[in-house]
Amino acid sequence: MNLTTKDLHLGYGKQSIVKGVNITIPEQKIVALLGPNGCGKSTLLKGLARILEPESGTVFWNGQEIHSVSSRELAQQLALLPQAQEPPEGVTVRNVVGYGRSPYTGFWGQLATDDKTMVEQAMQATGVTELADTLITDLSGGQRQRVWLAMTLAQDTDYILLDEPTTYLDLNHQVELMKLMRRLNQQGKTLITVLHDINQACRYCDYLIVMKDGQVVTQGEPEKILTAELLQSVFELDAEIHRDPIAGTPMCVVRD
């Protein structure tokens, strides 16, 4: 499977956000979208997920214009965890996670044995099994975030797009999420995620796409593209690049 863009422009109303982006997402990798606030990371992710219609340019899915792919077919191949969702009233965690199976069953379809197995596995992977019978409206922000992730995993797609997935998560659950992403990648899945933590991205992601002012500044493996000059020009950070003593990956250390 292949996800690419050609001269992609995206925006909201008359405001243009993403400007002429050309990227090819490397398959079976963990890809991080990085850049300062307002640079177009989340907007680009929405374009890749077909949430936003391009102002111009194209998103291609397996060589086919993505907006020509049927919704059911695309939902069985590509899943999106958005930045924020409104929790439904009166619905338990297990039922919410079960919505992830709707591309296969229909939104109100009955879950077969295989579907229920996927739901249970997704809840276990995200650590929400003990909350299965709890109303989602009774959960904390961090707990809800893990439930939304479980719903996305239950969709069982080859591509998973995550928009700031560490939002609301404490440090422990952030680390668990990144480790889960790595396990999913080892199962052959491609993950594309918007992140703010540069060191987290370098430690857990295989490929970085760095943006500024709606355009891609550079892209590639962390080892090859992360430099002090890049941190200064994109993030306005006066920092040095060192080796993470545990992971051996590049690490950004800000000067006093």
PDB file of C-alpha atoms in Angstrom:
ATOM      1  CA  MET A   1       0.000   0.000   0.000  1.00  0.00           C
ATOM      2  CA  ASN A   2       1.173   3.506  -0.741  1.00  0.00           C
ATOM      3  CA  LEU A   3       0.195   6.984   0.489  1.00  0.00           C
ATOM      4  CA  THR A   4       1.574  10.006  -1.378  1.00  0.00           C
ATOM      5  CA  THR A   5       0.765  13.639  -2.120  1.00  0.00           C
ATOM      6  CA  LYS A   6       1.404  15.783  -5.163  1.00  0.00           C
ATOM      7  CA  ASP A   7       1.536  19.579  -4.818  1.00  0.00           C
ATOM      8  CA  LEU A   8      -1.043  19.361  -2.015  1.00  0.00           C
ATOM      9  CA  HIS A   9      -2.717  22.557  -0.797  1.00  0.00           C
ATOM     10  CA  LEU A  10      -5.127  22.434   2.161  1.00  0.00           C
ATOM     11  CA  GLY A  11      -6.954  25.035   4.204  1.00  0.00           C
ATOM     12  CA  TYR A  12     -10.124  26.193   5.908  1.00  0.00           C
ATOM     13  CA  GLY A  13     -12.358  28.611   4.060  1.00  0.00           C
ATOM     14  CA  LYS A  14     -10.127  31.289   2.588  1.00  0.00           C
ATOM     15  CA  GLN A  15      -7.217  30.474   4.890  1.00  0.00           C
ATOM     16  CA  SER A  16      -4.558  28.344   3.217  1.00  0.00           C
ATOM     17  CA  ILE A  17      -2.585  26.197   5.705  1.00  0.00           C
ATOM     18  CA  VAL A  18      -0.695  23.484   3.796  1.00  0.00           C
ATOM     19  CA  LYS A  19       1.091  24.815   0.738  1.00  0.00           C
ATOM     20  CA  GLY A  20       2.389  22.606  -2.036  1.00  0.00           C
ATOM     21  CA  VAL A  21       3.405  19.515  -0.067  1.00  0.00           C
ATOM     22  CA  ASN A  22       4.945  16.557  -1.890  1.00  0.00           C
ATOM     23  CA  ILE A  23       5.593  13.527   0.296  1.00  0.00           C
ATOM     24  CA  THR A  24       5.649   9.753   0.072  1.00  0.00           C
ATOM     25  CA  ILE A  25       4.958   7.978   3.353  1.00  0.00           C
ATOM     26  CA  PRO A  26       7.463   5.123   3.779  1.00  0.00           C
ATOM     27  CA  GLU A  27       5.616   1.852   4.221  1.00  0.00           C
ATOM     28  CA  GLN A  28       5.758  -0.131   7.459  1.00  0.00           C
ATOM     29  CA  LYS A  29       7.505   2.693   9.313  1.00  0.00           C
ATOM     30  CA  ILE A  30       6.580   4.989  12.205  1.00  0.00           C
ATOM     31  CA  VAL A  31       6.447   8.487  10.727  1.00  0.00           C
ATOM     32  CA  ALA A  32       6.314  11.650  12.862  1.00  0.00           C
ATOM     33  CA  LEU A  33       5.011  15.001  11.641  1.00  0.00           C
ATOM     34  CA  LEU A  34       6.965  17.694  13.528  1.00  0.00           C
ATOM     35  CA  GLY A  35       6.969  21.472  13.535  1.00  0.00           C
ATOM     36  CA  PRO A  36       5.936  24.520  15.579  1.00  0.00           C
ATOM     37  CA  ASN A  37       2.309  25.192  16.462  1.00  0.00           C
ATOM     38  CA  GLY A  38       0.236  26.281  13.483  1.00  0.00           C
ATOM     39  CA  CYS A  39       2.646  24.940  10.876  1.00  0.00           C
ATOM     40  CA  GLY A  40       0.062  22.611   9.298  1.00  0.00           C
ATOM     41  CA  LYS A  41       0.858  19.210  10.842  1.00  0.00           C
ATOM     42  CA  SER A  42      -2.698  18.320  11.853  1.00  0.00           C
ATOM     43  CA  THR A  43      -4.116  19.842   8.680  1.00  0.00           C
ATOM     44  CA  LEU A  44      -1.809  17.674   6.581  1.00  0.00           C
ATOM     45  CA  LEU A  45      -2.838  14.598   8.579  1.00  0.00           C
ATOM     46  CA  LYS A  46      -6.515  15.389   7.903  1.00  0.00           C
ATOM     47  CA  GLY A  47      -5.728  15.684   4.223  1.00  0.00           C
ATOM     48  CA  LEU A  48      -4.010  12.293   4.249  1.00  0.00           C
ATOM     49  CA  ALA A  49      -7.033  10.802   6.017  1.00  0.00           C
ATOM     50  CA  ARG A  50      -9.478  12.366   3.513  1.00  0.00           C
ATOM     51  CA  ILE A  51     -11.110  14.497   6.204  1.00  0.00           C
ATOM     52  CA  LEU A  52     -10.216  17.648   4.250  1.00  0.00           C
ATOM     53  CA  GLU A  53     -10.807  18.187   0.537  1.00  0.00           C
ATOM     54  CA  PRO A  54      -7.689  19.633  -1.152  1.00  0.00           C
ATOM     55  CA  GLU A  55      -7.807  23.214  -2.386  1.00  0.00           C
ATOM     56  CA  SER A  56      -5.559  21.889  -5.132  1.00  0.00           C
ATOM     57  CA  GLY A  57      -3.180  19.004  -5.632  1.00  0.00           C
ATOM     58  CA  THR A  58      -3.855  15.377  -4.846  1.00  0.00           C
ATOM     59  CA  VAL A  59      -3.557  12.668  -2.218  1.00  0.00           C
ATOM     60  CA  PHE A  60      -2.963   9.258  -3.765  1.00  0.00           C
ATOM     61  CA  TRP A  61      -3.828   5.956  -2.109  1.00  0.00           C
ATOM     62  CA  ASN A  62      -2.210   3.034  -3.913  1.00  0.00           C
ATOM     63  CA  GLY A  63      -1.876   5.194  -6.988  1.00  0.00           C
ATOM     64  CA  GLN A  64      -5.560   6.117  -6.942  1.00  0.00           C
ATOM     65  CA  GLU A  65      -6.910   9.571  -6.083  1.00  0.00           C
ATOM     66  CA  ILE A  66      -7.982   9.033  -2.471  1.00  0.00           C
ATOM     67  CA  HIS A  67     -11.352  10.778  -2.836  1.00  0.00           C
ATOM     68  CA  SER A  68     -12.339   8.236  -5.497  1.00  0.00           C
ATOM     69  CA  VAL A  69     -11.892   5.289  -3.093  1.00  0.00           C
ATOM     70  CA  SER A  70     -15.114   4.063  -1.474  1.00  0.00           C
ATOM     71  CA  SER A  71     -15.520   5.041   2.185  1.00  0.00           C
ATOM     72  CA  ARG A  72     -15.964   1.437   3.294  1.00  0.00           C
ATOM     73  CA  GLU A  73     -12.875   0.243   1.440  1.00  0.00           C
ATOM     74  CA  LEU A  74     -10.723   3.092   2.767  1.00  0.00           C
ATOM     75  CA  ALA A  75     -11.958   2.588   6.353  1.00  0.00           C
ATOM     76  CA  GLN A  76     -10.809  -1.025   6.198  1.00  0.00           C
ATOM     77  CA  GLN A  77      -7.309   0.081   5.240  1.00  0.00           C
ATOM     78  CA  LEU A  78      -6.722   3.427   6.986  1.00  0.00           C
ATOM     79  CA  ALA A  79      -7.771   4.593  10.457  1.00  0.00           C
ATOM     80  CA  LEU A  80      -7.548   8.038  12.046  1.00  0.00           C
ATOM     81  CA  LEU A  81      -7.364   8.933  15.725  1.00  0.00           C
ATOM     82  CA  PRO A  82      -8.317  12.642  15.715  1.00  0.00           C
ATOM     83  CA  GLN A  83      -7.104  15.226  18.192  1.00  0.00           C
ATOM     84  CA  ALA A  84     -10.377  15.540  20.095  1.00  0.00           C
ATOM     85  CA  GLN A  85     -13.696  13.730  20.080  1.00  0.00           C
ATOM     86  CA  GLU A  86     -16.988  14.345  21.842  1.00  0.00           C
ATOM     87  CA  PRO A  87     -17.862  11.314  24.010  1.00  0.00           C
ATOM     88  CA  PRO A  88     -21.340   9.881  23.327  1.00  0.00           C
ATOM     89  CA  GLU A  89     -23.800   9.907  26.209  1.00  0.00           C
ATOM     90  CA  GLY A  90     -24.868   6.634  27.818  1.00  0.00           C
ATOM     91  CA  VAL A  91     -22.349   4.429  25.999  1.00  0.00           C
ATOM     92  CA  THR A  92     -19.904   2.051  27.658  1.00  0.00           C
ATOM     93  CA  VAL A  93     -16.238   1.742  26.827  1.00  0.00           C
ATOM     94  CA  ARG A  94     -16.748  -1.701  25.258  1.00  0.00           C
ATOM     95  CA  ASN A  95     -19.426  -0.328  22.930  1.00  0.00           C
ATOM     96  CA  VAL A  96     -17.272   2.647  21.946  1.00  0.00           C
ATOM     97  CA  VAL A  97     -14.361   0.368  21.081  1.00  0.00           C
ATOM     98  CA  GLY A  98     -16.827  -1.802  19.156  1.00  0.00           C
ATOM     99  CA  TYR A  99     -17.574   1.163  16.866  1.00  0.00           C
ATOM    100  CA  GLY A 100     -14.128   0.512  15.422  1.00  0.00           C
ATOM    101  CA  ARG A 101     -15.564  -2.568  13.734  1.00  0.00           C
ATOM    102  CA  SER A 102     -18.229  -0.567  11.849  1.00  0.00           C
ATOM    103  CA  PRO A 103     -16.331  -0.613   8.502  1.00  0.00           C
ATOM    104  CA  TYR A 104     -16.927  -4.365   8.505  1.00  0.00           C
ATOM    105  CA  THR A 105     -20.336  -4.636  10.206  1.00  0.00           C
ATOM    106  CA  GLY A 106     -22.054  -1.323   9.476  1.00  0.00           C
ATOM    107  CA  PHE A 107     -22.448   1.215  12.285  1.00  0.00           C
ATOM    108  CA  TRP A 108     -25.388  -0.597  13.905  1.00  0.00           C
ATOM    109  CA  GLY A 109     -24.309  -4.103  12.847  1.00  0.00           C
ATOM    110  CA  GLN A 110     -24.029  -6.981  15.281  1.00  0.00           C
ATOM    111  CA  LEU A 111     -20.500  -7.962  16.238  1.00  0.00           C
ATOM    112  CA  ALA A 112     -19.497 -11.469  15.251  1.00  0.00           C
ATOM    113  CA  THR A 113     -17.145 -13.572  17.367  1.00  0.00           C
ATOM    114  CA  ASP A 114     -14.101 -12.336  15.432  1.00  0.00           C
ATOM    115  CA  ASP A 115     -15.202  -8.713  15.899  1.00  0.00           C
ATOM    116  CA  LYS A 116     -15.598  -9.208  19.650  1.00  0.00           C
ATOM    117  CA  THR A 117     -12.141 -10.753  19.799  1.00  0.00           C
ATOM    118  CA  MET A 118     -10.671  -7.695  18.066  1.00  0.00           C
ATOM    119  CA  VAL A 119     -12.448  -5.419  20.556  1.00  0.00           C
ATOM    120  CA  GLU A 120     -11.103  -7.342  23.544  1.00  0.00           C
ATOM    121  CA  GLN A 121      -7.578  -7.361  22.118  1.00  0.00           C
ATOM    122  CA  ALA A 122      -7.708  -3.609  21.463  1.00  0.00           C
ATOM    123  CA  MET A 123      -8.874  -2.885  25.017  1.00  0.00           C
ATOM    124  CA  GLN A 124      -6.154  -5.101  26.450  1.00  0.00           C
ATOM    125  CA  ALA A 125      -3.464  -3.459  24.315  1.00  0.00           C
ATOM    126  CA  THR A 126      -4.453   0.010  25.536  1.00  0.00           C
ATOM    127  CA  GLY A 127      -5.027  -0.949  29.167  1.00  0.00           C
ATOM    128  CA  VAL A 128      -8.754  -0.170  29.341  1.00  0.00           C
ATOM    129  CA  THR A 129     -10.157  -3.680  29.846  1.00  0.00           C
ATOM    130  CA  GLU A 130     -11.046  -2.939  33.462  1.00  0.00           C
ATOM    131  CA  LEU A 131     -13.091   0.041  32.245  1.00  0.00           C
ATOM    132  CA  ALA A 132     -15.082  -1.975  29.693  1.00  0.00           C
ATOM    133  CA  ASP A 133     -18.464  -1.552  31.420  1.00  0.00           C
ATOM    134  CA  THR A 134     -17.903   2.067  32.473  1.00  0.00           C
ATOM    135  CA  LEU A 135     -19.649   4.928  30.687  1.00  0.00           C
ATOM    136  CA  ILE A 136     -17.115   6.822  28.636  1.00  0.00           C
ATOM    137  CA  THR A 137     -18.507  10.119  29.948  1.00  0.00           C
ATOM    138  CA  ASP A 138     -17.390   9.048  33.440  1.00  0.00           C
ATOM    139  CA  LEU A 139     -13.731   8.767  32.434  1.00  0.00           C
ATOM    140  CA  SER A 140     -10.864  11.229  32.749  1.00  0.00           C
ATOM    141  CA  GLY A 141      -9.335  12.821  29.677  1.00  0.00           C
ATOM    142  CA  GLY A 142      -6.400  10.409  29.735  1.00  0.00           C
ATOM    143  CA  GLN A 143      -8.653   7.380  30.076  1.00  0.00           C
ATOM    144  CA  ARG A 144     -10.825   8.569  27.207  1.00  0.00           C
ATOM    145  CA  GLN A 145      -7.763   9.040  25.026  1.00  0.00           C
ATOM    146  CA  ARG A 146      -6.824   5.404  25.564  1.00  0.00           C
ATOM    147  CA  VAL A 147     -10.382   4.328  24.719  1.00  0.00           C
ATOM    148  CA  TRP A 148     -10.293   6.303  21.456  1.00  0.00           C
ATOM    149  CA  LEU A 149      -6.999   4.609  20.677  1.00  0.00           C
ATOM    150  CA  ALA A 150      -8.538   1.209  21.392  1.00  0.00           C
ATOM    151  CA  MET A 151     -11.409   2.022  18.998  1.00  0.00           C
ATOM    152  CA  THR A 152      -8.850   2.934  16.332  1.00  0.00           C
ATOM    153  CA  LEU A 153      -6.919  -0.309  16.895  1.00  0.00           C
ATOM    154  CA  ALA A 154     -10.137  -2.343  16.703  1.00  0.00           C
ATOM    155  CA  GLN A 155     -10.520  -1.053  13.147  1.00  0.00           C
ATOM    156  CA  ASP A 156      -7.503  -3.246  12.329  1.00  0.00           C
ATOM    157  CA  THR A 157      -6.089  -1.275   9.403  1.00  0.00           C
ATOM    158  CA  ASP A 158      -2.659  -1.379   7.783  1.00  0.00           C
ATOM    159  CA  TYR A 159      -2.273   2.413   8.142  1.00  0.00           C
ATOM    160  CA  ILE A 160      -2.965   4.230  11.428  1.00  0.00           C
ATOM    161  CA  LEU A 161      -2.937   8.043  11.601  1.00  0.00           C
ATOM    162  CA  LEU A 162      -2.762   9.678  15.035  1.00  0.00           C
ATOM    163  CA  ASP A 163      -3.187  13.398  15.697  1.00  0.00           C
ATOM    164  CA  GLU A 164      -1.308  14.355  18.876  1.00  0.00           C
ATOM    165  CA  PRO A 165      -2.073  10.990  20.538  1.00  0.00           C
ATOM    166  CA  THR A 166      -0.140  11.821  23.725  1.00  0.00           C
ATOM    167  CA  THR A 167      -2.551  14.657  24.599  1.00  0.00           C
ATOM    168  CA  TYR A 168      -4.074  14.151  28.077  1.00  0.00           C
ATOM    169  CA  LEU A 169      -1.745  11.216  28.796  1.00  0.00           C
ATOM    170  CA  ASP A 170       0.623  11.266  31.751  1.00  0.00           C
ATOM    171  CA  LEU A 171       4.276  10.418  31.116  1.00  0.00           C
ATOM    172  CA  ASN A 172       3.863   6.726  31.918  1.00  0.00           C
ATOM    173  CA  HIS A 173       1.019   6.285  29.452  1.00  0.00           C
ATOM    174  CA  GLN A 174       2.848   8.352  26.841  1.00  0.00           C
ATOM    175  CA  VAL A 175       5.722   5.873  26.991  1.00  0.00           C
ATOM    176  CA  GLU A 176       3.297   2.938  26.872  1.00  0.00           C
ATOM    177  CA  LEU A 177       1.626   4.462  23.809  1.00  0.00           C
ATOM    178  CA  MET A 178       4.925   4.878  21.975  1.00  0.00           C
ATOM    179  CA  LYS A 179       5.895   1.293  22.812  1.00  0.00           C
ATOM    180  CA  LEU A 180       2.502   0.130  21.544  1.00  0.00           C
ATOM    181  CA  MET A 181       3.092   2.005  18.299  1.00  0.00           C
ATOM    182  CA  ARG A 182       6.395   0.175  17.946  1.00  0.00           C
ATOM    183  CA  ARG A 183       4.711  -3.204  18.506  1.00  0.00           C
ATOM    184  CA  LEU A 184       2.069  -2.391  15.901  1.00  0.00           C
ATOM    185  CA  ASN A 185       4.806  -1.400  13.483  1.00  0.00           C
ATOM    186  CA  GLN A 186       6.567  -4.716  14.101  1.00  0.00           C
ATOM    187  CA  GLN A 187       3.308  -6.384  13.036  1.00  0.00           C
ATOM    188  CA  GLY A 188       3.649  -4.649   9.663  1.00  0.00           C
ATOM    189  CA  LYS A 189       1.503  -1.561  10.224  1.00  0.00           C
ATOM    190  CA  THR A 190       2.429   1.929   9.015  1.00  0.00           C
ATOM    191  CA  LEU A 191       1.874   4.675  11.593  1.00  0.00           C
ATOM    192  CA  ILE A 192       1.791   8.431  10.968  1.00  0.00           C
ATOM    193  CA  THR A 193       1.608  10.610  14.051  1.00  0.00           C
ATOM    194  CA  VAL A 194       1.664  14.304  14.925  1.00  0.00           C
ATOM    195  CA  LEU A 195       4.029  14.849  17.848  1.00  0.00           C
ATOM    196  CA  HIS A 196       5.416  17.857  19.732  1.00  0.00           C
ATOM    197  CA  ASP A 197       8.205  16.133  21.648  1.00  0.00           C
ATOM    198  CA  ILE A 198      11.262  16.065  19.358  1.00  0.00           C
ATOM    199  CA  ASN A 199      13.203  13.615  21.536  1.00  0.00           C
ATOM    200  CA  GLN A 200      10.212  11.287  21.776  1.00  0.00           C
ATOM    201  CA  ALA A 201       9.895  11.351  17.996  1.00  0.00           C
ATOM    202  CA  CYS A 202      13.593  10.604  17.482  1.00  0.00           C
ATOM    203  CA  ARG A 203      13.532   7.750  19.966  1.00  0.00           C
ATOM    204  CA  TYR A 204      10.452   5.919  18.698  1.00  0.00           C
ATOM    205  CA  CYS A 205       9.965   6.980  15.072  1.00  0.00           C
ATOM    206  CA  ASP A 206      11.812   5.802  11.978  1.00  0.00           C
ATOM    207  CA  TYR A 207      11.139   8.815   9.772  1.00  0.00           C
ATOM    208  CA  LEU A 208      10.513  12.508  10.428  1.00  0.00           C
ATOM    209  CA  ILE A 209       8.644  15.024   8.280  1.00  0.00           C
ATOM    210  CA  VAL A 210       9.481  18.517   9.568  1.00  0.00           C
ATOM    211  CA  MET A 211       7.162  21.392   8.660  1.00  0.00           C
ATOM    212  CA  LYS A 212       7.187  25.170   8.960  1.00  0.00           C
ATOM    213  CA  ASP A 213       4.651  27.678   7.636  1.00  0.00           C
ATOM    214  CA  GLY A 214       2.653  25.009   5.820  1.00  0.00           C
ATOM    215  CA  GLN A 215       5.578  23.539   3.920  1.00  0.00           C
ATOM    216  CA  VAL A 216       7.892  20.576   4.384  1.00  0.00           C
ATOM    217  CA  VAL A 217      11.345  21.826   5.386  1.00  0.00           C
ATOM    218  CA  THR A 218      13.035  18.432   5.411  1.00  0.00           C
ATOM    219  CA  GLN A 219      12.260  14.757   5.830  1.00  0.00           C
ATOM    220  CA  GLY A 220      14.195  11.583   6.507  1.00  0.00           C
ATOM    221  CA  GLU A 221      15.596   9.394   9.257  1.00  0.00           C
ATOM    222  CA  PRO A 222      16.272  11.201  12.567  1.00  0.00           C
ATOM    223  CA  GLU A 223      19.987  10.386  12.365  1.00  0.00           C
ATOM    224  CA  LYS A 224      20.253  12.089   8.990  1.00  0.00           C
ATOM    225  CA  ILE A 225      18.163  15.230   9.384  1.00  0.00           C
ATOM    226  CA  LEU A 226      18.207  16.345  13.030  1.00  0.00           C
ATOM    227  CA  THR A 227      20.790  19.109  13.388  1.00  0.00           C
ATOM    228  CA  ALA A 228      21.308  22.134  15.613  1.00  0.00           C
ATOM    229  CA  GLU A 229      20.763  24.311  12.540  1.00  0.00           C
ATOM    230  CA  LEU A 230      17.380  22.690  11.870  1.00  0.00           C
ATOM    231  CA  LEU A 231      16.264  23.208  15.477  1.00  0.00           C
ATOM    232  CA  GLN A 232      17.230  26.882  15.268  1.00  0.00           C
ATOM    233  CA  SER A 233      15.622  27.598  11.886  1.00  0.00           C
ATOM    234  CA  VAL A 234      12.365  25.676  12.458  1.00  0.00           C
ATOM    235  CA  PHE A 235      11.788  25.743  16.224  1.00  0.00           C
ATOM    236  CA  GLU A 236      13.929  28.773  17.189  1.00  0.00           C
ATOM    237  CA  LEU A 237      15.729  26.556  19.681  1.00  0.00           C
ATOM    238  CA  ASP A 238      19.317  27.144  20.737  1.00  0.00           C
ATOM    239  CA  ALA A 239      20.178  23.478  21.250  1.00  0.00           C
ATOM    240  CA  GLU A 240      22.781  20.794  20.781  1.00  0.00           C
ATOM    241  CA  ILE A 241      22.376  17.273  19.425  1.00  0.00           C
ATOM    242  CA  HIS A 242      23.641  14.481  21.682  1.00  0.00           C
ATOM    243  CA  ARG A 243      23.279  10.721  21.744  1.00  0.00           C
ATOM    244  CA  ASP A 244      20.505   9.305  23.924  1.00  0.00           C
ATOM    245  CA  PRO A 245      22.486   7.224  26.450  1.00  0.00           C
ATOM    246  CA  ILE A 246      19.878   4.439  26.478  1.00  0.00           C
ATOM    247  CA  ALA A 247      18.290   4.346  23.022  1.00  0.00           C
ATOM    248  CA  GLY A 248      21.319   5.608  21.092  1.00  0.00           C
ATOM    249  CA  THR A 249      19.093   7.941  19.081  1.00  0.00           C
ATOM    250  CA  PRO A 250      19.663  11.696  18.491  1.00  0.00           C
ATOM    251  CA  MET A 251      18.596  13.824  21.444  1.00  0.00           C
ATOM    252  CA  CYS A 252      17.940  17.549  21.547  1.00  0.00           C
ATOM    253  CA  VAL A 253      19.430  19.354  24.569  1.00  0.00           C
ATOM    254  CA  VAL A 254      18.498  23.013  24.927  1.00  0.00           C
ATOM    255  CA  ARG A 255      21.257  25.383  26.026  1.00  0.00           C
ATOM    256  CA  ASP A 256      20.687  27.593  29.076  1.00  0.00           C
TER     257      ASP A 256
END
